PDB file of C-alpha atoms in Angstrom:
ATOM      1  CA  MET A  28     128.265 142.561  34.475  1.00  0.00           C
ATOM      2  CA  SER A  29     129.293 143.485  37.996  1.00  0.00           C
ATOM      3  CA  PHE A  30     130.392 141.489  41.006  1.00  0.00           C
ATOM      4  CA  ILE A  31     127.991 143.559  43.130  1.00  0.00           C
ATOM      5  CA  GLU A  32     125.051 144.116  40.761  1.00  0.00           C
ATOM      6  CA  TYR A  33     123.779 140.691  39.791  1.00  0.00           C
ATOM      7  CA  GLY A  34     122.229 140.099  36.380  1.00  0.00           C
ATOM      8  CA  ASP A  35     120.251 137.203  34.942  1.00  0.00           C
ATOM      9  CA  THR A  36     121.739 136.888  31.474  1.00  0.00           C
ATOM     10  CA  ILE A  37     125.280 136.071  30.344  1.00  0.00           C
ATOM     11  CA  LYS A  38     126.654 138.808  28.104  1.00  0.00           C
ATOM     12  CA  ASP A  39     129.694 139.182  25.865  1.00  0.00           C
ATOM     13  CA  GLY A  40     132.625 140.359  28.028  1.00  0.00           C
ATOM     14  CA  ASP A  41     131.306 138.898  31.293  1.00  0.00           C
ATOM     15  CA  THR A  42     133.426 136.887  33.699  1.00  0.00           C
ATOM     16  CA  ALA A  43     131.597 133.641  34.503  1.00  0.00           C
ATOM     17  CA  ILE A  44     132.382 130.615  36.670  1.00  0.00           C
ATOM     18  CA  VAL A  45     132.308 127.205  34.962  1.00  0.00           C
ATOM     19  CA  PHE A  46     131.172 124.741  37.649  1.00  0.00           C
ATOM     20  CA  LEU A  47     132.099 121.103  37.036  1.00  0.00           C
ATOM     21  CA  GLY A  48     131.760 120.050  40.704  1.00  0.00           C
ATOM     22  CA  HIS A  49     132.380 121.287  44.239  1.00  0.00           C
ATOM     23  CA  GLU A  50     136.100 120.582  43.866  1.00  0.00           C
ATOM     24  CA  SER A  51     136.367 121.618  40.212  1.00  0.00           C
ATOM     25  CA  MET A  52     135.485 125.034  38.819  1.00  0.00           C
ATOM     26  CA  PHE A  53     137.272 127.844  37.004  1.00  0.00           C
ATOM     27  CA  PRO A  54     136.616 131.386  35.717  1.00  0.00           C
ATOM     28  CA  VAL A  55     136.226 132.179  32.039  1.00  0.00           C
ATOM     29  CA  LYS A  56     135.881 135.479  30.188  1.00  0.00           C
ATOM     30  CA  VAL A  57     132.908 135.207  27.856  1.00  0.00           C
ATOM     31  CA  GLN A  58     133.803 136.333  24.332  1.00  0.00           C
ATOM     32  CA  HIS A  59     131.919 135.963  21.059  1.00  0.00           C
ATOM     33  CA  GLY A  60     133.561 133.350  18.817  1.00  0.00           C
ATOM     34  CA  THR A  61     135.663 131.836  21.626  1.00  0.00           C
ATOM     35  CA  VAL A  62     135.585 128.235  22.876  1.00  0.00           C
ATOM     36  CA  THR A  63     136.560 126.780  26.263  1.00  0.00           C
ATOM     37  CA  GLN A  64     137.864 123.224  26.667  1.00  0.00           C
ATOM     38  CA  THR A  65     136.672 121.082  29.581  1.00  0.00           C
ATOM     39  CA  LYS A  66     136.985 117.385  30.401  1.00  0.00           C
ATOM     40  CA  TYR A  67     133.393 117.023  29.214  1.00  0.00           C
ATOM     41  CA  GLY A  68     134.110 118.655  25.861  1.00  0.00           C
ATOM     42  CA  VAL A  69     134.014 122.097  24.264  1.00  0.00           C
ATOM     43  CA  ILE A  70     131.867 125.046  25.392  1.00  0.00           C
ATOM     44  CA  ARG A  71     131.159 127.460  22.541  1.00  0.00           C
ATOM     45  CA  HIS A  72     130.648 130.927  23.974  1.00  0.00           C
ATOM     46  CA  SER A  73     128.518 132.287  21.111  1.00  0.00           C
ATOM     47  CA  THR A  74     125.920 129.503  21.211  1.00  0.00           C
ATOM     48  CA  ASP A  75     126.314 127.914  24.659  1.00  0.00           C
ATOM     49  CA  LEU A  76     126.824 130.966  26.897  1.00  0.00           C
ATOM     50  CA  ILE A  77     125.867 134.370  25.472  1.00  0.00           C
ATOM     51  CA  GLY A  78     122.175 135.027  26.021  1.00  0.00           C
ATOM     52  CA  LYS A  79     121.723 132.126  28.444  1.00  0.00           C
ATOM     53  CA  LYS A  80     120.740 132.667  32.076  1.00  0.00           C
ATOM     54  CA  TYR A  81     123.274 132.391  34.879  1.00  0.00           C
ATOM     55  CA  GLY A  82     122.837 129.071  36.618  1.00  0.00           C
ATOM     56  CA  SER A  83     122.037 127.325  33.332  1.00  0.00           C
ATOM     57  CA  LYS A  84     123.049 123.719  32.734  1.00  0.00           C
ATOM     58  CA  VAL A  85     125.207 123.696  29.585  1.00  0.00           C
ATOM     59  CA  THR A  86     125.844 120.501  27.591  1.00  0.00           C
ATOM     60  CA  CYS A  87     129.406 120.191  26.270  1.00  0.00           C
ATOM     61  CA  SER A  88     130.468 118.636  22.958  1.00  0.00           C
ATOM     62  CA  LYS A  89     131.183 115.193  24.491  1.00  0.00           C
ATOM     63  CA  GLY A  90     127.754 114.977  26.078  1.00  0.00           C
ATOM     64  CA  GLY A  91     128.783 115.964  29.592  1.00  0.00           C
ATOM     65  CA  TRP A  92     127.394 119.076  31.236  1.00  0.00           C
ATOM     66  CA  VAL A  93     128.441 121.967  33.495  1.00  0.00           C
ATOM     67  CA  PHE A  94     126.725 124.845  35.284  1.00  0.00           C
ATOM     68  CA  ILE A  95     127.566 128.490  34.490  1.00  0.00           C
ATOM     69  CA  LEU A  96     127.496 130.619  37.651  1.00  0.00           C
ATOM     70  CA  HIS A  97     127.441 134.363  38.226  1.00  0.00           C
ATOM     71  CA  PRO A  98     130.722 135.408  39.920  1.00  0.00           C
ATOM     72  CA  THR A  99     130.695 136.451  43.566  1.00  0.00           C
ATOM     73  CA  PRO A 100     133.565 137.437  45.877  1.00  0.00           C
ATOM     74  CA  GLU A 101     133.316 133.982  47.475  1.00  0.00           C
ATOM     75  CA  LEU A 102     133.595 132.170  44.127  1.00  0.00           C
ATOM     76  CA  TRP A 103     136.347 134.534  42.972  1.00  0.00           C
ATOM     77  CA  THR A 104     138.403 133.751  46.083  1.00  0.00           C
ATOM     78  CA  MET A 105     138.212 130.053  45.180  1.00  0.00           C
ATOM     79  CA  ASN A 106     139.088 130.544  41.496  1.00  0.00           C
ATOM     80  CA  LEU A 107     141.179 133.700  41.037  1.00  0.00           C
ATOM     81  CA  PRO A 108     144.629 133.604  39.392  1.00  0.00           C
ATOM     82  CA  HIS A 109     147.153 133.674  42.228  1.00  0.00           C
ATOM     83  CA  ARG A 110     149.728 136.454  42.010  1.00  0.00           C
ATOM     84  CA  THR A 111     150.419 136.229  45.750  1.00  0.00           C
ATOM     85  CA  GLN A 112     149.260 134.220  48.748  1.00  0.00           C
ATOM     86  CA  ILE A 113     145.637 135.164  49.373  1.00  0.00           C
ATOM     87  CA  LEU A 114     143.150 135.439  52.211  1.00  0.00           C
ATOM     88  CA  TYR A 115     140.309 132.905  52.172  1.00  0.00           C
ATOM     89  CA  SER A 116     136.687 133.153  53.291  1.00  0.00           C
ATOM     90  CA  THR A 117     137.455 131.973  56.845  1.00  0.00           C
ATOM     91  CA  ASP A 118     139.659 134.995  57.622  1.00  0.00           C
ATOM     92  CA  ILE A 119     137.749 137.402  55.357  1.00  0.00           C
ATOM     93  CA  SER A 120     134.501 136.851  57.248  1.00  0.00           C
ATOM     94  CA  ILE A 121     135.971 137.747  60.654  1.00  0.00           C
ATOM     95  CA  ILE A 122     137.856 140.729  59.173  1.00  0.00           C
ATOM     96  CA  THR A 123     134.738 142.339  57.697  1.00  0.00           C
ATOM     97  CA  MET A 124     132.817 141.841  60.957  1.00  0.00           C
ATOM     98  CA  MET A 125     135.543 142.959  63.386  1.00  0.00           C
ATOM     99  CA  LEU A 126     136.278 146.061  61.293  1.00  0.00           C
ATOM    100  CA  GLU A 127     132.547 146.880  61.573  1.00  0.00           C
ATOM    101  CA  LEU A 128     132.196 147.396  57.815  1.00  0.00           C
ATOM    102  CA  LYS A 129     128.869 148.237  56.195  1.00  0.00           C
ATOM    103  CA  PRO A 130     127.530 149.950  53.059  1.00  0.00           C
ATOM    104  CA  GLY A 131     129.058 153.414  52.883  1.00  0.00           C
ATOM    105  CA  SER A 132     132.241 152.615  54.822  1.00  0.00           C
ATOM    106  CA  ILE A 133     135.599 153.971  53.657  1.00  0.00           C
ATOM    107  CA  VAL A 134     138.383 151.367  53.822  1.00  0.00           C
ATOM    108  CA  CYS A 135     142.146 151.538  53.231  1.00  0.00           C
ATOM    109  CA  GLU A 136     143.998 148.342  52.320  1.00  0.00           C
ATOM    110  CA  SER A 137     147.624 147.354  51.766  1.00  0.00           C
ATOM    111  CA  GLY A 138     148.680 145.334  49.899  1.00  0.00           C
ATOM    112  CA  THR A 139     146.250 144.533  47.145  1.00  0.00           C
ATOM    113  CA  GLY A 140     147.936 141.282  46.106  1.00  0.00           C
ATOM    114  CA  SER A 141     145.618 139.021  44.102  1.00  0.00           C
ATOM    115  CA  GLY A 142     142.513 140.974  45.118  1.00  0.00           C
ATOM    116  CA  SER A 143     140.769 138.258  47.122  1.00  0.00           C
ATOM    117  CA  LEU A 144     139.980 140.436  50.147  1.00  0.00           C
ATOM    118  CA  SER A 145     139.554 143.514  47.943  1.00  0.00           C
ATOM    119  CA  HIS A 146     136.518 142.071  46.153  1.00  0.00           C
ATOM    120  CA  ALA A 147     134.888 141.136  49.464  1.00  0.00           C
ATOM    121  CA  LEU A 148     135.536 144.610  50.902  1.00  0.00           C
ATOM    122  CA  ILE A 149     134.090 146.291  47.814  1.00  0.00           C
ATOM    123  CA  ARG A 150     130.920 144.188  47.977  1.00  0.00           C
ATOM    124  CA  THR A 151     130.546 145.017  51.694  1.00  0.00           C
ATOM    125  CA  VAL A 152     130.901 148.822  51.359  1.00  0.00           C
ATOM    126  CA  ALA A 153     128.910 149.170  48.112  1.00  0.00           C
ATOM    127  CA  PRO A 154     127.071 151.080  46.798  1.00  0.00           C
ATOM    128  CA  THR A 155     128.197 154.311  48.487  1.00  0.00           C
ATOM    129  CA  GLY A 156     131.482 153.336  50.166  1.00  0.00           C
ATOM    130  CA  HIS A 157     134.986 153.246  48.730  1.00  0.00           C
ATOM    131  CA  LEU A 158     138.146 151.153  48.945  1.00  0.00           C
ATOM    132  CA  TYR A 159     141.595 152.738  48.739  1.00  0.00           C
ATOM    133  CA  THR A 160     144.051 149.926  48.102  1.00  0.00           C
ATOM    134  CA  VAL A 161     147.832 150.298  47.882  1.00  0.00           C
ATOM    135  CA  GLU A 162     150.122 147.818  46.114  1.00  0.00           C
ATOM    136  CA  PHE A 163     153.932 148.092  46.157  1.00  0.00           C
ATOM    137  CA  HIS A 164     154.473 145.941  43.040  1.00  0.00           C
ATOM    138  CA  GLN A 165     153.686 147.867  39.827  1.00  0.00           C
ATOM    139  CA  GLN A 166     152.590 144.915  37.674  1.00  0.00           C
ATOM    140  CA  ARG A 167     150.276 143.600  40.392  1.00  0.00           C
ATOM    141  CA  ALA A 168     148.747 147.056  40.801  1.00  0.00           C
ATOM    142  CA  GLU A 169     148.103 147.322  37.054  1.00  0.00           C
ATOM    143  CA  LYS A 170     146.572 143.848  36.937  1.00  0.00           C
ATOM    144  CA  ALA A 171     144.324 144.684  39.898  1.00  0.00           C
ATOM    145  CA  ARG A 172     143.068 147.830  38.127  1.00  0.00           C
ATOM    146  CA  GLU A 173     142.316 145.756  35.019  1.00  0.00           C
ATOM    147  CA  GLU A 174     140.375 143.148  37.001  1.00  0.00           C
ATOM    148  CA  PHE A 175     138.341 145.730  38.919  1.00  0.00           C
ATOM    149  CA  ARG A 176     137.421 147.371  35.604  1.00  0.00           C
ATOM    150  CA  GLU A 177     136.430 144.043  33.999  1.00  0.00           C
ATOM    151  CA  HIS A 178     134.374 143.123  37.072  1.00  0.00           C
ATOM    152  CA  GLY A 179     132.422 146.382  37.023  1.00  0.00           C
ATOM    153  CA  VAL A 180     133.594 147.669  40.417  1.00  0.00           C
ATOM    154  CA  ASP A 181     136.301 150.175  39.412  1.00  0.00           C
ATOM    155  CA  HIS A 182     134.093 153.111  40.491  1.00  0.00           C
ATOM    156  CA  LEU A 183     134.250 151.799  44.070  1.00  0.00           C
ATOM    157  CA  VAL A 184     138.024 151.337  44.340  1.00  0.00           C
ATOM    158  CA  THR A 185     141.177 153.407  43.909  1.00  0.00           C
ATOM    159  CA  VAL A 186     144.397 151.457  43.279  1.00  0.00           C
ATOM    160  CA  THR A 187     147.680 153.194  44.117  1.00  0.00           C
ATOM    161  CA  ASN A 188     151.143 151.874  43.296  1.00  0.00           C
ATOM    162  CA  GLN A 189     153.459 153.019  46.094  1.00  0.00           C
ATOM    163  CA  ASP A 190     155.202 151.960  49.301  1.00  0.00           C
ATOM    164  CA  VAL A 191     152.648 152.342  52.079  1.00  0.00           C
ATOM    165  CA  CYS A 192     155.376 152.273  54.749  1.00  0.00           C
ATOM    166  CA  LYS A 193     156.981 155.399  53.243  1.00  0.00           C
ATOM    167  CA  ASN A 194     154.140 157.193  51.470  1.00  0.00           C
ATOM    168  CA  GLY A 195     150.988 156.059  53.253  1.00  0.00           C
ATOM    169  CA  PHE A 196     147.560 155.557  51.656  1.00  0.00           C
ATOM    170  CA  GLY A 197     147.181 158.946  49.966  1.00  0.00           C
ATOM    171  CA  VAL A 198     144.198 159.955  52.126  1.00  0.00           C
ATOM    172  CA  SER A 199     143.841 161.550  55.561  1.00  0.00           C
ATOM    173  CA  ASN A 200     141.205 161.421  58.315  1.00  0.00           C
ATOM    174  CA  ILE A 201     138.461 159.755  56.228  1.00  0.00           C
ATOM    175  CA  ALA A 202     138.803 155.967  56.647  1.00  0.00           C
ATOM    176  CA  ASP A 203     136.500 153.943  58.874  1.00  0.00           C
ATOM    177  CA  ALA A 204     138.922 151.019  58.767  1.00  0.00           C
ATOM    178  CA  VAL A 205     142.441 150.084  57.680  1.00  0.00           C
ATOM    179  CA  PHE A 206     143.710 146.628  56.760  1.00  0.00           C
ATOM    180  CA  LEU A 207     147.410 145.743  56.549  1.00  0.00           C
ATOM    181  CA  ASP A 208     148.820 142.623  54.885  1.00  0.00           C
ATOM    182  CA  ILE A 209     152.487 143.534  54.451  1.00  0.00           C
ATOM    183  CA  PRO A 210     155.796 142.101  55.731  1.00  0.00           C
ATOM    184  CA  SER A 211     156.430 144.914  58.235  1.00  0.00           C
ATOM    185  CA  PRO A 212     153.054 146.341  59.298  1.00  0.00           C
ATOM    186  CA  TRP A 213     154.558 148.176  62.299  1.00  0.00           C
ATOM    187  CA  GLU A 214     156.200 150.582  59.820  1.00  0.00           C
ATOM    188  CA  ALA A 215     152.779 151.581  58.455  1.00  0.00           C
ATOM    189  CA  ILE A 216     150.920 152.141  61.758  1.00  0.00           C
ATOM    190  CA  ALA A 217     151.589 155.900  61.725  1.00  0.00           C
ATOM    191  CA  HIS A 218     150.179 156.205  58.189  1.00  0.00           C
ATOM    192  CA  ALA A 219     147.201 154.057  59.181  1.00  0.00           C
ATOM    193  CA  LYS A 220     146.443 156.387  62.086  1.00  0.00           C
ATOM    194  CA  SER A 221     146.670 159.365  59.738  1.00  0.00           C
ATOM    195  CA  ALA A 222     144.254 157.767  57.246  1.00  0.00           C
ATOM    196  CA  LEU A 223     141.644 156.872  59.895  1.00  0.00           C
ATOM    197  CA  LYS A 224     138.869 159.228  60.918  1.00  0.00           C
ATOM    198  CA  ALA A 225     139.305 161.371  64.036  1.00  0.00           C
ATOM    199  CA  GLU A 226     138.262 158.667  66.488  1.00  0.00           C
ATOM    200  CA  GLY A 227     136.729 155.222  66.597  1.00  0.00           C
ATOM    201  CA  GLY A 228     138.320 153.923  63.399  1.00  0.00           C
ATOM    202  CA  ARG A 229     139.350 150.261  63.370  1.00  0.00           C
ATOM    203  CA  ILE A 230     142.574 148.656  62.161  1.00  0.00           C
ATOM    204  CA  CYS A 231     143.457 145.044  61.358  1.00  0.00           C
ATOM    205  CA  SER A 232     146.874 143.580  60.603  1.00  0.00           C
ATOM    206  CA  PHE A 233     147.379 140.103  59.129  1.00  0.00           C
ATOM    207  CA  SER A 234     150.737 138.435  59.842  1.00  0.00           C
ATOM    208  CA  PRO A 235     151.822 134.801  59.573  1.00  0.00           C
ATOM    209  CA  CYS A 236     154.538 135.031  62.275  1.00  0.00           C
ATOM    210  CA  ILE A 237     154.076 135.862  65.972  1.00  0.00           C
ATOM    211  CA  GLU A 238     157.245 138.021  65.962  1.00  0.00           C
ATOM    212  CA  GLN A 239     155.519 140.319  63.456  1.00  0.00           C
ATOM    213  CA  VAL A 240     152.503 140.479  65.748  1.00  0.00           C
ATOM    214  CA  GLN A 241     154.636 141.477  68.739  1.00  0.00           C
ATOM    215  CA  ARG A 242     156.258 144.398  66.927  1.00  0.00           C
ATOM    216  CA  THR A 243     152.920 145.490  65.467  1.00  0.00           C
ATOM    217  CA  CYS A 244     151.233 145.520  68.894  1.00  0.00           C
ATOM    218  CA  LEU A 245     154.080 147.615  70.326  1.00  0.00           C
ATOM    219  CA  ALA A 246     153.688 150.122  67.477  1.00  0.00           C
ATOM    220  CA  MET A 247     149.915 150.271  68.003  1.00  0.00           C
ATOM    221  CA  GLU A 248     150.412 151.058  71.688  1.00  0.00           C
ATOM    222  CA  GLU A 249     153.005 153.714  70.821  1.00  0.00           C
ATOM    223  CA  TYR A 250     150.554 155.491  68.515  1.00  0.00           C
ATOM    224  CA  GLY A 251     147.698 155.407  71.004  1.00  0.00           C
ATOM    225  CA  PHE A 252     145.540 152.560  69.699  1.00  0.00           C
ATOM    226  CA  THR A 253     143.345 150.786  72.246  1.00  0.00           C
ATOM    227  CA  GLU A 254     141.429 147.487  72.473  1.00  0.00           C
ATOM    228  CA  ILE A 255     144.383 145.654  70.938  1.00  0.00           C
ATOM    229  CA  ASN A 256     143.780 141.935  70.569  1.00  0.00           C
ATOM    230  CA  THR A 257     145.166 139.114  68.420  1.00  0.00           C
ATOM    231  CA  LEU A 258     143.401 135.961  67.266  1.00  0.00           C
ATOM    232  CA  GLU A 259     143.623 133.206  64.661  1.00  0.00           C
ATOM    233  CA  ILE A 260     140.832 131.303  62.953  1.00  0.00           C
ATOM    234  CA  LEU A 261     140.974 127.502  62.646  1.00  0.00           C
ATOM    235  CA  LEU A 262     138.478 125.814  60.344  1.00  0.00           C
ATOM    236  CA  ARG A 263     137.516 122.166  60.837  1.00  0.00           C
ATOM    237  CA  VAL A 264     135.257 120.640  58.187  1.00  0.00           C
ATOM    238  CA  TYR A 265     133.098 117.564  58.814  1.00  0.00           C
ATOM    239  CA  ASN A 266     131.694 115.083  56.312  1.00  0.00           C
ATOM    240  CA  VAL A 267     128.318 113.581  57.225  1.00  0.00           C
ATOM    241  CA  ARG A 268     128.442 109.863  56.410  1.00  0.00           C
ATOM    242  CA  THR A 269     126.367 106.753  56.963  1.00  0.00           C
ATOM    243  CA  ILE A 270     128.367 104.262  59.019  1.00  0.00           C
ATOM    244  CA  SER A 271     127.649 100.779  60.392  1.00  0.00           C
ATOM    245  CA  LEU A 272     128.737  99.598  63.823  1.00  0.00           C
ATOM    246  CA  GLN A 273     128.404  96.197  65.385  1.00  0.00           C
ATOM    247  CA  ILE A 274     125.956  95.949  68.283  1.00  0.00           C
ATOM    248  CA  PRO A 275     127.904  95.003  71.438  1.00  0.00           C
ATOM    249  CA  ASP A 276     127.060  91.723  73.184  1.00  0.00           C
ATOM    250  CA  LEU A 277     125.879  92.806  76.646  1.00  0.00           C
ATOM    251  CA  GLY A 278     124.855  89.335  77.843  1.00  0.00           C
ATOM    252  CA  LYS A 279     121.525  87.560  78.445  1.00  0.00           C
ATOM    253  CA  ALA A 280     120.085  90.284  80.676  1.00  0.00           C
ATOM    254  CA  ALA A 281     120.502  92.803  77.875  1.00  0.00           C
ATOM    255  CA  GLU A 282     118.903  90.420  75.400  1.00  0.00           C
ATOM    256  CA  ASP A 283     115.813  90.168  77.614  1.00  0.00           C
ATOM    257  CA  ASN A 284     115.422  93.961  77.525  1.00  0.00           C
ATOM    258  CA  SER A 285     116.428  94.523  73.894  1.00  0.00           C
ATOM    259  CA  GLY A 286     112.980  94.662  72.410  1.00  0.00           C
ATOM    260  CA  THR A 287     113.327  98.346  71.562  1.00  0.00           C
ATOM    261  CA  GLY A 288     115.249  99.181  68.452  1.00  0.00           C
ATOM    262  CA  PHE A 289     118.189  96.737  68.359  1.00  0.00           C
ATOM    263  CA  ASP A 290     116.585  93.459  67.191  1.00  0.00           C
ATOM    264  CA  SER A 291     117.311  93.240  63.483  1.00  0.00           C
ATOM    265  CA  SER A 292     114.619  90.570  63.054  1.00  0.00           C
ATOM    266  CA  SER A 293     111.860  92.710  64.575  1.00  0.00           C
ATOM    267  CA  PRO A 294     109.177  93.658  62.013  1.00  0.00           C
ATOM    268  CA  SER A 295     109.057  97.166  63.469  1.00  0.00           C
ATOM    269  CA  THR A 296     112.656  97.859  62.434  1.00  0.00           C
ATOM    270  CA  GLN A 297     112.627  96.256  59.001  1.00  0.00           C
ATOM    271  CA  GLY A 298     112.476  98.777  56.168  1.00  0.00           C
ATOM    272  CA  SER A 299     113.168 101.755  58.431  1.00  0.00           C
ATOM    273  CA  PRO A 300     115.964 104.310  57.602  1.00  0.00           C
ATOM    274  CA  GLY A 301     118.147 102.812  60.332  1.00  0.00           C
ATOM    275  CA  ALA A 302     117.441  99.186  59.421  1.00  0.00           C
ATOM    276  CA  ASN A 303     120.358  96.816  59.900  1.00  0.00           C
ATOM    277  CA  LEU A 304     122.402  95.890  56.873  1.00  0.00           C
ATOM    278  CA  GLN A 305     123.285  92.559  58.440  1.00  0.00           C
ATOM    279  CA  GLN A 306     122.732  90.614  61.682  1.00  0.00           C
ATOM    280  CA  GLY A 307     124.257  92.384  64.699  1.00  0.00           C
ATOM    281  CA  THR A 308     124.931  95.811  63.146  1.00  0.00           C
ATOM    282  CA  VAL A 309     123.219  99.190  63.313  1.00  0.00           C
ATOM    283  CA  GLN A 310     123.435 101.972  60.710  1.00  0.00           C
ATOM    284  CA  PHE A 311     123.344 105.689  61.495  1.00  0.00           C
ATOM    285  CA  LYS A 312     124.622 109.100  60.406  1.00  0.00           C
ATOM    286  CA  SER A 313     127.840 110.468  61.864  1.00  0.00           C
ATOM    287  CA  GLY A 314     130.025 113.524  61.390  1.00  0.00           C
ATOM    288  CA  VAL A 315     133.564 112.562  60.361  1.00  0.00           C
ATOM    289  CA  PRO A 316     136.316 115.246  60.315  1.00  0.00           C
ATOM    290  CA  LEU A 317     138.630 115.428  57.317  1.00  0.00           C
ATOM    291  CA  ARG A 318     141.981 113.683  57.621  1.00  0.00           C
ATOM    292  CA  GLU A 319     143.782 116.970  56.942  1.00  0.00           C
ATOM    293  CA  MET A 320     142.934 120.557  57.885  1.00  0.00           C
ATOM    294  CA  VAL A 321     144.480 124.012  57.580  1.00  0.00           C
ATOM    295  CA  GLY A 322     146.219 124.434  60.935  1.00  0.00           C
ATOM    296  CA  HIS A 323     147.380 128.054  60.619  1.00  0.00           C
ATOM    297  CA  THR A 324     146.867 130.806  58.072  1.00  0.00           C
ATOM    298  CA  GLY A 325     147.904 133.876  60.022  1.00  0.00           C
ATOM    299  CA  TYR A 326     147.343 136.025  63.100  1.00  0.00           C
ATOM    300  CA  LEU A 327     144.767 138.810  62.958  1.00  0.00           C
ATOM    301  CA  THR A 328     145.494 141.791  65.225  1.00  0.00           C
ATOM    302  CA  PHE A 329     142.680 144.314  65.742  1.00  0.00           C
ATOM    303  CA  ALA A 330     142.730 147.697  67.440  1.00  0.00           C
ATOM    304  CA  THR A 331     140.719 150.906  67.725  1.00  0.00           C
ATOM    305  CA  LYS A 332     141.877 154.491  67.228  1.00  0.00           C
ATOM    306  CA  SER A 333     141.307 156.255  70.535  1.00  0.00           C
TER     307      SER A 333
END
């Protein structure tokens, strides 16, 4: 199994996503003889998973059912075990585009963290590119190596356990892009410039605080980066719902001209998709924003090596 080379059949040792609903899913490592508990009952890996096709509908011991999905970077971002705060699809999408990544690109990243962005970067640069990712924390670096190996992408990534601000990325003049997600990115700008190719390489720094952005922009200017700009991504989700509103009383003149569409007793409107539920109301579809939304994740600062 590989996160970038999709297969049809679930095999022993695969990582699969158990899908109970849009707001309820989790990853599971498929192992012969193992069982997984869900609210719908037990899933037996040997009989219910191994040999079945990804996307299959699996019936649990209590009679309920789930879908078994092939893992993707998007699904992994939603279900990975959190070792740190992670980047989500909203920021990841703009990062991969603004860094101009494509198959064959060489990317340097720090820090690795929980590997959310790392998996997306690997999928983007595969099959001939490479990711060099640096993680300061030894246990997180070891866990990242283990996950990349289990997910079949370890040949596309090199994990290094060191302080990027002091020791850099371990490569020079080869990277098409550099991404920084560290507390003091301005201390790593010199190493980022050294890792980037001779000219035209792109850099992105993610910071939650505007004071970090200010110091990072000053460091980028000092080291000759151009096209420096900072942005943040705000995501607003809408639910499409059917709602009913009362028809306003516009007086007798309006009644005389209301033969088109608003008379609930008219035969032409009865039985139609927008037919009135009761006298004096009209039903239609409307987009309703969620009551709560993510207001701020972080600032993304991009620049180009001159």
